[in-house]
Phi, psi and omega in degrees: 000146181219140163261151166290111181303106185240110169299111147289141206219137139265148175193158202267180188313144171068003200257112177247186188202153176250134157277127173257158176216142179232118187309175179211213168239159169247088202278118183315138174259001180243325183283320209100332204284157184236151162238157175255125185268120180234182181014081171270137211222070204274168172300352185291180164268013150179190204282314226234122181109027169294147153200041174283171195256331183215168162202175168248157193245137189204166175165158280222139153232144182250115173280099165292143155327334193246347195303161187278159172259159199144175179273147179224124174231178170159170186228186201234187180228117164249133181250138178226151213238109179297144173256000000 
């Protein structure tokens, strides 16, 4: 099971904003084992002249043939910027 990351952004009227986003690891909480979280992606229509009220955060993980099975948690880095 997995959750989806949903952001909520305040700003005053006309006030847009840009996201950086940065990938992490996802660490086995029983195995040890690590995965790597990449081309992290949110729901907006681009990085930078935003004012949707929320977005989502989403991306890739790459799963080896041997990972161990189990929970994996870890965090990842979102900025959100005013312009």
């Amino acid at each position: 099971t997995y959750t989806v990351p949903t952001f909520t952004v305040s700003a005053e009227e006309g006030e847009t904003y840009k996201v950086v986003t940065a990938g992490g690891v996802l660490n086995g909480t029983t195995t040890g084992d690590e995965i790597t979280l990449r081309d992290i992606t949110t729901s907006l229509s681009g990085n930078t002249g935003n004012s949707d009220t929320s977005f989502t955060v989403g991306g890739t993980i790459d799963v080896g043939a041997t990972q161990g099975s189990g929970s994996y948690s870890g965090q990842l880095s979102v900025t959100v910027s005013y312009e």
